[in-house]
Amino acid sequence: MCGIVGYIGPRAADEVVVAGLRRLEYRGYDSAGVAVVHDGEVTWRKRSGKIARLAETMTAVPLPSSGLGIGHTRWATHGAPTDANSHPHVVGRVAVVHNGIIENHEQLRENLVAEGAEFASETDSEVAAHLLARELATGATLTEAFRRVVQQLEGAFTLVAIDSNDADRVVAARRNSPLVVGIGEGEMFLASDVSAFIEYTREAMELGQDQLVELTRDGAVVTQLDGAPAETSRFHVDWDLSAAQKQGYDWFMRKEIFEQPKAVADTLLGRLNNRGEIQLDELRISPELLRRINKIVIVACGTAYYAGLVAKYAIEHWVRVPCEVEVASEFRYRDPIVDPMTLVVTISQSGETADTLMAIRHAREQHAKVVAICNTNGASIPRESDAVIYTHAGPEIGVASTKGFTTQLAACYLLGLYLAQVRGMKYGDEIAAILAELQRMPELIQQLLDRQQNVLELAVEMQAEPSVLFLGRHVGFPVALEGALKLKELAYIHAEGFPAGELKHGPIALISQDLPVFVVVPPKSRDQLHDKVVSNIAEIAARGAKVVVLADAADEQARKHASVFIELPTTSTLLQPLVAIIPLQLFACEIATLRGHDVDQPRNLAKSVTVE
Ligand code: G6P
C-alpha cells in the first residue's frame, strides 16, 4: 500500500526517484509525486493517476536539478485520489511522504487548525507535514524535529521528510509499514522495497519496528524513535535488475506465470541433508517443541489463504495434527483458541500484509510459536515470527499472485513433510517418495506452460462471459477458489468457487446454458473422490452448461462430459494444485488482456496491503 522512495547522492534525484516509483507502482497507483530540494527551496510535482502522468508533467515542467529527493505512489485511504491529496505534502520548508494510516490524525488536525494551520488536502498524512514545520520553527534540527513528530503519531507509518534548509539529509521512520535503506558509494537510498534501488545497489539494510534513520551521502544513522541506539542488519539482495523487468513479456504477471518452474524448484532447493532428511535451515524451532504442539493454525489473506487451505489437507493427512485455516482479518477479532502448544503458520508473499502481521502479534501474545512462509527477505512478517521458511521466488510484481501461490504451496508441503518427519508420522522412504514427486513438479508445470494454446483459445471464446463458476473437491476446492479470485481480480468478471459436493446444496440452481463452469477433477485414487466429481460434471452437463474440465490427460471418464478438456499431467491428489492452477492463471491473464485491462495493476487493488 503506497510506495516510497528517497535519495541523496550525486545523481539527478528526480530521475532516481521516478525510476524507483515505477518499480513500486504495484503497491498503489492512483496518484504520485516527487519533491526535491534546490537552492534552499522545496520544489515538487504531483498528479492523480499513474506514474506515467506524473512523468508527463515532469517532462513538461521539469524539476530543478538536485541530488536530494523523495517520492510517493499512492493507494488512497483518506481522501480521493486527486492532485491535492497526492504526496508529497509540502508545508513551508518541508516535504513529507507517508505510507500507512495515522490513526490520531483528526485530533492532531484539530489542534493544528486551532493554531492557525491551513490544510491543502483531506489526507491524514498532511498533519505530519504541519507538525514537522511547527517543530522546525522552534529551531530544532531536521532529525530532532522529525523525532518529536513521529512520537506524536499513532497507527502505521513509513514517513520520509526533507527540509529546504538542509540539503544534506533525508530523514525517515517506520512503524508497522516497510522501509529499507539502500547503501551505495557516496549515495544512499530509501524505499518501501529493494526493487526501487536494485538498479544502483544490491547492498541494503533493514529498518526495525519503531526506528528512525538519518540519511546523508555517506551513510545512515539508525536510532529508535526515542533516540536510543538501534541495532541494524545489512543484507545482500540475491537477485538483480533483470528480475524486476518484464524481459519481453507484455505483463509482469505473464512473466511470473512462466517463471513458476524455476521458482518452485528454487523453493525446494537445498532442503535435504546428506542423510536424505528434510532440513529447513531457517526453521529455528526445536524438534522437541514441534513434537509437543497439538494444533496448527494457518493464517493468511487472499491467494496466500488459499495456499493455506491446500496445506491443511496435506498437513492433516501427513502429520495427523488438527489444522485450522483462517483469514487473517478474522483471526484475532474472534478470540481464537491459541496457546503455547499451538503452532501458528502465516503465509505471505510480501511479508507486509497488515492483517497477517496483526494476527502474528495476537498469536505471540498468547505464547504460540509462529512460523512464517514468506517471499520477501527481512520483511515485517518474518522479522516478527519465531521462524521463517523463505520461498525464494524472486520479486513478484504483478499485483495478482501467481508464482507467489505455487511457491507457497511448495513451502507448505515441505513444512508438512518436515513435521511428519520430526514427529515420526511417516517413514523416511515415504517422505522421500513424496519429495521425489515434488521435485518433478517444476517439469510438469513447464509441460503445461508449453501447451497453453487451448487455454488462450478458450479465453477468446469466453471473453464476454458475465459470470463463471469454479468447482473442485478436496485440494481442488482451494484451486477453484483461487481460479475464481484470479478472474475477479484481473478480468472483473463475477466468479465464485465452490466445493463440488456443495453443488447440489444450492449452486446447482444457477446452472443453465448461460453459466460456464470450470471443474477441477482429482486424479483417480483409492477413494471415491474422482468418481463423485465426475458425477457432478454429468449433472452440470445435463443442464446444458458449458463445462471446462481440468483433469488428468488419461481421464477418459471426465473427458466424456467435458465441453472443453484441459489436460493436466499425472500427479498424486495432494500435489495436483501445483499443476491445476496453471491453466486458470493463464486463462485469467489472457481474458483480462483481451478485455483491455491493465493486468499488472488491476483497479482498486494493491499488492502489499499494509492497512487493516
Ligand atoms: C493482496 C493481493 C493478493 C494477495 C494478498 C495477500 O490482496 O492483491 O494478491 O494474495 O494481498 O498478500 P501477501 O503478500 O500477504 O501474500
XYZ file of C-alpha atoms and ligand atoms in Angstrom:
628
model
C 0.000 0.000 0.000
C 1.758 3.141 -1.236
C 5.360 3.122 -2.389
C 8.013 5.441 -1.057
C 11.434 6.412 -2.409
C 14.142 8.707 -1.037
C 17.538 9.555 -2.494
C 20.644 11.532 -1.618
C 23.756 11.492 -3.806
C 25.380 12.728 -6.984
C 22.702 11.551 -9.460
C 19.690 13.539 -10.625
C 17.327 12.912 -7.719
C 14.131 13.381 -9.753
C 15.187 10.650 -12.198
C 16.267 8.201 -9.498
C 13.046 8.773 -7.565
C 10.734 8.366 -10.568
C 12.566 5.223 -11.703
C 12.147 3.833 -8.184
C 8.480 4.754 -8.075
C 7.872 2.921 -11.344
C 9.151 -0.270 -9.715
C 6.966 0.317 -6.670
C 3.862 1.175 -8.648
C 2.444 -2.279 -7.840
C 1.978 -1.005 -4.274
C -0.545 1.639 -5.274
C -1.186 3.575 -8.418
C -3.845 6.185 -8.026
C -1.567 9.211 -7.731
C 2.121 10.016 -7.477
C 4.519 12.838 -6.703
C 8.145 13.877 -6.276
C 9.820 16.664 -4.287
C 13.441 17.863 -4.420
C 15.496 20.469 -2.603
C 17.213 23.025 -4.827
C 18.803 26.323 -3.857
C 17.222 26.437 -0.425
C 13.726 25.642 -1.686
C 11.481 22.611 -1.886
C 10.039 22.114 -5.363
C 7.540 19.399 -6.220
C 5.274 17.908 -8.863
C 2.302 15.668 -8.131
C -0.538 14.235 -10.165
C -3.517 11.962 -9.726
C -3.346 8.824 -11.863
C -0.441 6.572 -12.685
C 3.237 7.492 -12.644
C 3.205 7.916 -16.433
C 1.037 11.030 -15.911
C 3.415 12.414 -13.326
C 6.312 11.766 -15.711
C 4.483 13.732 -18.445
C 4.120 16.668 -16.088
C 7.778 16.449 -15.125
C 8.791 16.496 -18.793
C 6.556 19.485 -19.490
C 7.640 21.373 -16.361
C 10.971 19.873 -15.245
C 12.087 19.952 -11.640
C 15.331 21.839 -10.938
C 18.499 19.748 -10.700
C 19.055 18.314 -7.262
C 20.824 15.473 -5.500
C 18.161 15.140 -2.818
C 14.612 13.985 -3.387
C 11.649 11.942 -2.183
C 8.668 10.433 -3.981
C 5.458 8.528 -3.442
C 2.968 6.406 -5.337
C -0.373 6.228 -3.576
C -3.177 3.805 -2.790
C -5.803 6.122 -1.372
C -7.116 5.609 2.158
C -8.046 9.096 3.422
C -9.240 11.348 0.632
C -9.934 10.627 -3.033
C -7.039 10.242 -5.482
C -6.858 13.905 -6.513
C -3.833 16.094 -7.237
C -4.252 17.815 -3.865
C -4.361 14.555 -1.914
C -1.264 13.208 -3.672
C 2.003 13.166 -1.780
C 4.431 14.855 -1.125
C 2.685 17.204 1.258
C 4.599 20.441 1.397
C 4.273 22.894 4.268
C 6.730 25.782 4.393
C 10.238 24.339 4.424
C 9.282 20.676 4.499
C 8.047 17.977 2.170
C 6.715 14.701 3.566
C 5.603 11.393 2.084
C 3.704 8.811 4.104
C 2.603 5.201 3.802
C 0.107 3.841 6.348
C -2.651 5.384 8.411
C -2.171 7.977 11.143
C -4.963 6.924 13.461
C -4.969 10.042 15.633
C -4.936 12.407 12.643
C -8.299 14.005 13.442
C -7.222 15.142 16.890
C -3.859 16.358 15.583
C -5.559 18.192 12.749
C -8.000 19.920 15.077
C -5.136 21.168 17.247
C -3.185 22.389 14.236
C -6.210 24.173 12.763
C -6.831 25.812 16.134
C -3.260 27.112 15.948
C -3.946 28.564 12.515
C -2.668 25.833 10.164
C -4.345 25.702 6.758
C -4.739 22.302 5.195
C -4.486 21.747 1.460
C -5.677 18.124 1.386
C -8.090 15.698 3.044
C -5.340 13.236 3.912
C -4.278 12.021 7.325
C -0.677 12.395 6.119
C -0.697 16.168 5.845
C -0.760 16.524 9.643
C 2.779 15.148 9.715
C 3.985 17.914 7.381
C 2.365 20.607 9.533
C 3.734 19.120 12.728
C 7.221 18.981 11.239
C 7.072 22.575 10.017
C 5.952 23.606 13.504
C 8.815 21.738 15.208
C 11.406 23.146 12.797
C 10.157 26.638 13.581
C 11.361 26.110 17.168
C 14.922 25.952 15.824
C 15.308 22.162 16.106
C 17.400 20.262 13.546
C 15.521 18.252 10.941
C 16.327 14.980 12.709
C 15.307 16.236 16.127
C 12.123 17.868 14.835
C 11.233 14.714 12.930
C 11.796 12.582 16.027
C 9.386 14.759 18.003
C 6.771 14.443 15.245
C 6.814 10.678 14.896
C 6.493 10.286 18.653
C 3.130 12.041 18.405
C 1.769 9.732 15.727
C -0.390 6.682 16.346
C -1.099 3.952 13.828
C 1.042 2.750 10.961
C 3.557 4.810 9.106
C 6.576 4.977 6.979
C 7.313 8.653 6.945
C 10.052 10.351 4.944
C 10.874 14.055 5.058
C 13.201 16.663 3.606
C 13.835 20.268 4.618
C 14.736 23.073 2.204
C 17.232 24.465 4.749
C 19.150 21.190 4.950
C 20.372 19.867 1.608
C 22.483 17.182 3.309
C 19.818 14.979 4.858
C 16.772 12.815 4.321
C 15.042 11.502 7.432
C 12.637 8.622 7.719
C 10.942 6.413 10.295
C 8.818 3.317 10.328
C 6.159 1.664 12.431
C 4.135 -1.241 11.018
C 4.996 -0.225 7.456
C 8.010 -1.268 5.423
C 11.211 0.708 4.801
C 14.636 -0.433 3.611
C 17.845 1.518 3.132
C 19.967 1.036 0.002
C 23.682 1.568 0.538
C 25.681 2.950 -2.384
C 29.077 4.623 -2.672
C 28.629 8.293 -1.887
C 24.870 7.866 -2.263
C 22.064 6.397 -0.195
C 18.532 5.266 -0.941
C 15.323 4.675 0.950
C 12.396 2.659 -0.333
C 9.410 0.526 0.545
C 11.270 -2.385 -1.008
C 14.630 -3.044 -2.585
C 13.323 -3.212 -6.168
C 13.232 0.620 -6.158
C 17.036 0.883 -5.960
C 18.217 -2.513 -7.237
C 19.465 -0.780 -10.401
C 22.067 1.110 -8.322
C 22.969 -1.136 -5.409
C 22.284 -4.610 -4.030
C 23.535 -3.750 -0.545
C 20.691 -2.991 1.811
C 19.798 -2.546 5.436
C 16.549 -3.461 7.145
C 14.945 -0.991 9.437
C 13.297 -2.456 12.513
C 9.997 -1.541 14.083
C 9.916 1.966 15.583
C 13.238 3.039 14.154
C 14.342 6.318 12.677
C 17.035 6.756 10.051
C 19.010 9.839 9.122
C 20.496 9.542 5.669
C 23.432 11.566 4.373
C 25.506 10.971 1.224
C 27.995 8.919 3.239
C 25.805 6.726 5.352
C 22.860 6.135 7.593
C 22.458 6.611 11.307
C 19.677 4.494 12.764
C 18.141 5.039 16.190
C 14.959 4.062 17.995
C 12.158 6.594 17.765
C 13.036 7.754 21.281
C 16.681 8.341 20.338
C 18.151 5.184 21.900
C 20.796 3.409 19.791
C 19.405 0.752 17.440
C 20.765 -2.483 16.073
C 20.549 -2.843 12.311
C 21.281 -5.664 9.952
C 22.689 -5.405 6.458
C 21.910 -7.850 3.698
C 22.844 -8.504 0.106
C 19.947 -8.803 -2.363
C 20.302 -12.100 -4.210
C 18.516 -11.011 -7.408
C 19.256 -8.225 -9.848
C 17.564 -5.689 -12.083
C 16.631 -8.221 -14.769
C 14.356 -9.990 -12.256
C 12.456 -6.732 -11.806
C 11.966 -6.191 -15.564
C 9.411 -7.647 -17.967
C 12.009 -9.215 -20.295
C 9.839 -9.172 -23.404
C 6.573 -10.273 -21.780
C 3.538 -7.998 -22.110
C 2.840 -8.219 -18.370
C 4.838 -8.965 -15.257
C 2.071 -11.394 -14.408
C 2.620 -13.430 -17.565
C 6.359 -13.414 -16.959
C 5.780 -14.595 -13.401
C 3.436 -17.386 -14.565
C 6.198 -18.600 -16.853
C 8.800 -18.319 -14.097
C 6.980 -20.885 -11.960
C 9.037 -23.954 -12.895
C 12.189 -22.187 -11.704
C 10.506 -20.506 -8.745
C 9.104 -23.792 -7.408
C 12.469 -25.504 -7.990
C 14.165 -22.699 -6.039
C 11.760 -23.140 -3.135
C 12.662 -26.820 -2.994
C 16.389 -26.313 -3.459
C 18.782 -27.419 -0.726
C 16.157 -28.763 1.649
C 17.716 -32.226 2.092
C 20.725 -33.046 4.253
C 23.237 -35.757 3.364
C 21.199 -38.351 5.285
C 18.297 -37.709 2.929
C 16.254 -35.967 5.622
C 14.395 -32.706 5.180
C 16.249 -29.841 6.729
C 14.689 -26.402 6.969
C 17.603 -24.192 7.956
C 15.560 -21.108 8.682
C 13.075 -23.019 10.879
C 14.548 -22.068 14.220
C 12.079 -24.009 16.376
C 13.402 -27.122 18.087
C 12.164 -30.554 17.006
C 11.219 -31.172 20.686
C 8.817 -28.261 20.583
C 7.428 -29.296 17.219
C 6.753 -32.742 18.692
C 4.761 -31.202 21.543
C 2.398 -28.968 19.555
C -1.177 -30.203 19.464
C -2.724 -27.864 16.925
C -1.706 -25.932 13.832
C -3.427 -22.722 12.785
C -2.672 -21.265 9.361
C -3.390 -17.565 8.940
C -3.141 -15.617 5.682
C -5.002 -13.385 3.212
C -6.099 -13.641 -0.404
C -4.155 -16.078 -2.520
C -1.916 -16.978 0.414
C -5.035 -18.035 2.331
C -5.934 -20.430 -0.474
C -2.414 -21.874 -0.314
C -3.131 -22.389 3.392
C -6.343 -24.266 2.604
C -4.363 -26.693 0.444
C -1.779 -27.029 3.228
C -4.468 -28.142 5.688
C -5.267 -31.227 3.601
C -1.589 -32.154 3.301
C -0.650 -31.437 6.922
C -3.577 -33.273 8.492
C -3.013 -36.246 6.196
C 0.723 -36.455 6.766
C 1.150 -35.148 10.305
C -2.147 -36.181 11.949
C -2.386 -32.920 13.898
C -5.567 -30.833 13.690
C -5.011 -27.896 11.373
C -7.281 -24.865 11.050
C -7.016 -22.235 8.362
C -8.298 -18.754 8.860
C -8.438 -15.465 7.010
C -6.059 -13.197 8.953
C -8.502 -10.294 9.200
C -10.936 -12.511 11.129
C -8.418 -14.250 13.340
C -7.708 -12.020 16.299
C -11.149 -10.479 16.495
C -12.892 -13.707 17.412
C -10.732 -14.584 20.410
C -9.226 -17.720 18.819
C -8.078 -20.599 20.993
C -4.323 -20.351 20.714
C -1.814 -21.345 23.384
C 1.849 -22.348 23.742
C 1.008 -25.766 22.258
C -0.288 -24.176 19.048
C 1.901 -23.715 16.010
C 0.720 -20.733 14.003
C 1.797 -20.733 10.360
C 1.442 -17.467 8.482
C 1.752 -17.266 4.722
C 2.540 -14.019 2.943
C 4.300 -13.244 -0.313
C 5.085 -9.648 0.591
C 5.630 -10.186 4.294
C 3.944 -6.846 4.906
C 0.206 -7.627 4.917
C -1.152 -5.746 7.927
C -3.942 -8.231 8.702
C -1.446 -11.091 8.803
C 1.033 -9.094 10.870
C -1.621 -8.273 13.445
C -2.611 -11.942 13.603
C 1.032 -12.830 14.350
C 1.176 -10.318 17.176
C -2.009 -11.708 18.640
C -0.721 -15.288 18.401
C 2.576 -14.398 20.062
C 0.771 -12.606 22.860
C -0.905 -15.959 23.537
C 2.618 -17.507 23.577
C 2.102 -19.540 20.417
C 5.122 -20.177 18.197
C 4.830 -18.593 14.773
C 6.393 -19.819 11.531
C 6.163 -17.516 8.533
C 6.196 -18.691 4.935
C 7.334 -15.615 3.078
C 8.952 -14.457 -0.140
C 10.447 -11.167 0.971
C 13.692 -11.192 2.847
C 13.652 -9.168 6.033
C 10.015 -8.051 5.729
C 7.970 -7.346 8.858
C 6.219 -10.740 8.959
C 9.381 -12.879 9.025
C 11.003 -10.396 11.404
C 8.186 -10.736 13.892
C 7.847 -14.509 13.620
C 9.808 -17.117 15.562
C 10.945 -18.784 12.365
C 10.631 -18.410 8.633
C 10.666 -20.539 5.512
C 11.560 -18.321 2.565
C 10.051 -19.269 -0.774
C 12.904 -17.776 -2.874
C 10.536 -16.999 -5.767
C 12.276 -13.730 -6.702
C 10.318 -10.474 -6.866
C 6.619 -10.795 -7.677
C 5.490 -7.534 -9.238
C 2.155 -8.331 -10.905
C -0.483 -7.477 -8.320
C -2.263 -10.816 -8.699
C -0.149 -13.514 -7.119
C 0.959 -16.457 -9.300
C 4.440 -17.734 -8.540
C 3.740 -16.498 -5.014
C 0.957 -19.098 -4.789
C 2.783 -22.095 -6.221
C 5.923 -21.444 -4.178
C 3.807 -21.042 -1.044
C 2.295 -24.438 -1.840
C 5.760 -25.941 -2.238
C 6.873 -24.446 1.090
C 3.711 -25.733 2.819
C 4.352 -29.239 1.507
C 7.931 -29.021 2.800
C 6.732 -27.881 6.196
C 4.161 -30.693 6.324
C 6.746 -33.310 5.423
C 9.218 -31.874 7.924
C 6.634 -32.050 10.703
C 5.787 -35.633 9.708
C 9.497 -36.424 9.869
C 10.210 -34.900 13.284
C 7.019 -36.343 14.765
C 7.746 -39.767 13.296
C 4.451 -39.924 11.407
C 5.975 -41.184 8.177
C 8.835 -43.500 7.334
C 11.832 -41.973 5.610
C 11.080 -43.773 2.350
C 7.508 -42.438 2.290
C 8.781 -38.889 2.751
C 11.461 -39.468 0.118
C 8.805 -40.657 -2.364
C 6.665 -37.541 -1.867
C 9.726 -35.336 -2.082
C 10.753 -37.018 -5.310
C 7.331 -36.241 -6.720
C 7.626 -32.640 -5.531
C 10.990 -32.367 -7.284
C 9.314 -33.407 -10.537
C 6.665 -30.694 -10.295
C 8.696 -27.913 -11.981
C 8.992 -30.132 -15.057
C 5.233 -30.843 -15.052
C 4.439 -27.137 -14.704
C 6.739 -26.491 -17.654
C 4.853 -29.088 -19.744
C 1.601 -27.243 -19.063
C 3.123 -23.898 -19.957
C 4.454 -25.343 -23.200
C 0.964 -26.252 -24.347
C -1.042 -23.228 -23.310
C -2.672 -22.683 -26.710
C -6.037 -24.251 -25.842
C -6.318 -22.061 -22.739
C -5.634 -18.939 -24.796
C -8.289 -20.003 -27.319
C -10.746 -20.620 -24.509
C -10.124 -17.086 -23.241
C -11.007 -15.694 -26.669
C -14.208 -17.748 -26.703
C -15.208 -16.727 -23.170
C -14.075 -13.107 -23.045
C -17.625 -11.710 -22.904
C -18.947 -14.042 -20.182
C -20.511 -12.101 -17.299
C -20.161 -14.856 -14.719
C -18.215 -18.095 -14.233
C -18.351 -20.863 -11.594
C -15.371 -22.888 -10.409
C -15.798 -26.229 -8.655
C -13.327 -28.552 -7.025
C -13.175 -31.073 -4.274
C -10.533 -31.873 -1.658
C -7.440 -29.802 -2.615
C -9.207 -28.982 -5.874
C -11.585 -26.793 -3.871
C -8.952 -24.157 -2.936
C -7.771 -24.321 -6.542
C -11.326 -23.472 -7.628
C -11.366 -20.559 -5.176
C -8.042 -19.283 -6.473
C -9.164 -19.679 -10.106
C -12.269 -17.614 -9.325
C -10.230 -14.987 -7.472
C -7.863 -14.572 -10.403
C -10.781 -13.994 -12.771
C -12.408 -11.449 -10.448
C -9.175 -9.564 -9.776
C -7.995 -9.328 -13.354
C -10.943 -9.633 -15.697
C -13.531 -8.060 -13.346
C -15.808 -10.987 -14.169
C -18.072 -12.249 -11.420
C -16.701 -15.637 -10.418
C -17.240 -17.953 -7.490
C -15.582 -21.108 -6.273
C -17.490 -23.901 -4.537
C -16.711 -27.372 -3.232
C -18.104 -29.613 -5.981
C -20.058 -31.604 -3.378
C -21.937 -28.472 -2.378
C -23.307 -28.039 -5.888
C -26.480 -29.923 -5.064
C -26.992 -27.858 -1.881
C -27.580 -24.578 -3.680
C -25.350 -23.505 -6.549
C -26.993 -26.002 -8.892
C -29.937 -23.574 -9.035
C -27.662 -21.264 -11.003
C -26.661 -23.857 -13.564
C -28.000 -23.165 -17.051
C -26.600 -22.860 -20.539
C -25.670 -19.272 -19.697
C -23.257 -20.092 -16.895
C -19.951 -21.743 -17.771
C -18.449 -23.967 -15.088
C -14.814 -24.950 -14.582
C -14.317 -28.227 -12.732
C -11.006 -29.399 -11.266
C -11.075 -33.197 -11.224
C -8.857 -35.055 -8.749
C -6.724 -37.919 -10.030
C -8.138 -41.449 -9.682
C -7.067 -42.888 -6.351
C -8.172 -45.408 -3.758
C -11.212 -43.465 -2.608
C -14.359 -42.436 -4.466
C -13.395 -38.813 -4.786
C -12.743 -38.869 -8.513
C -15.969 -40.618 -9.416
C -18.026 -38.259 -7.285
C -16.632 -35.248 -9.133
C -17.254 -36.916 -12.475
C -20.895 -37.361 -11.425
C -21.035 -33.636 -10.647
C -19.771 -32.899 -14.148
C -22.503 -35.085 -15.614
C -25.111 -33.213 -13.565
C -23.880 -29.879 -14.887
C -23.631 -31.070 -18.489
C -27.176 -32.461 -18.258
C -28.424 -28.935 -17.524
C -26.872 -27.542 -20.668
C -23.966 -25.615 -19.133
C -20.591 -25.383 -20.788
C -18.209 -27.452 -18.652
C -14.499 -26.793 -18.785
C -12.869 -29.820 -17.224
C -9.327 -29.857 -15.873
C -8.243 -33.439 -15.341
C -5.502 -35.974 -15.816
C -4.845 -36.366 -19.558
C -5.693 -40.072 -19.324
C -9.022 -39.488 -17.558
C -11.494 -40.646 -20.208
C -14.450 -40.611 -17.811
C -14.005 -36.913 -17.120
C -13.323 -36.146 -20.773
C -16.606 -37.755 -21.824
C -18.812 -34.996 -20.355
C -16.467 -32.062 -20.991
C -17.324 -29.230 -23.376
C -13.636 -28.271 -23.169
C -10.999 -30.576 -21.740
C -7.786 -29.192 -20.285
C -5.225 -31.919 -19.800
C -3.240 -31.986 -16.595
C -0.119 -34.083 -16.052
C -0.476 -37.108 -13.778
C 0.189 -36.305 -10.123
C -0.901 -37.546 -6.729
C -4.093 -35.976 -5.341
C -2.361 -33.786 -2.749
C 0.157 -32.266 -5.147
C -2.288 -31.657 -8.002
C -2.869 -27.957 -7.112
C 0.674 -27.171 -8.262
C -0.348 -28.020 -11.813
C -4.127 -27.463 -11.782
C -3.787 -23.762 -11.031
C -1.537 -23.030 -14.017
C -4.243 -23.053 -16.754
C -6.516 -20.970 -14.514
C -3.804 -18.318 -14.055
C -3.166 -18.220 -17.804
C -6.884 -18.048 -18.540
C -7.431 -15.048 -16.241
C -4.336 -13.247 -17.550
C -5.397 -13.756 -21.149
C -9.045 -12.845 -20.736
C -8.071 -9.652 -18.884
C -5.655 -8.788 -21.686
C -8.394 -9.354 -24.269
C -10.772 -7.150 -22.307
C -8.183 -4.370 -22.406
C -7.407 -4.276 -18.685
C -4.160 -3.423 -17.001
C -3.265 -6.934 -15.882
C -0.385 -5.930 -13.611
C -2.332 -3.202 -11.858
C -5.994 -4.169 -11.612
C -8.375 -1.469 -10.491
C -8.651 -0.722 -6.764
C -6.132 -3.398 -5.778
C -2.676 -3.135 -4.286
C -0.118 -5.849 -3.965
C 1.034 -5.158 -0.500
C -1.876 -4.278 1.753
C -0.319 -2.527 4.717
C -3.558 -1.250 6.240
C -6.112 -3.343 8.141
C -3.420 -8.577 -1.698
C -3.007 -9.013 -3.077
C -3.225 -10.511 -3.227
C -2.506 -11.264 -2.119
C -2.916 -10.763 -0.737
C -2.034 -11.326 0.355
O -4.793 -8.662 -1.541
O -3.722 -8.310 -4.063
O -2.726 -10.943 -4.477
O -2.776 -12.619 -2.227
O -2.776 -9.351 -0.683
O -0.730 -10.835 0.186
P 0.561 -11.445 0.835
O 1.673 -10.536 0.408
O 0.346 -11.423 2.323
O 0.733 -12.819 0.317
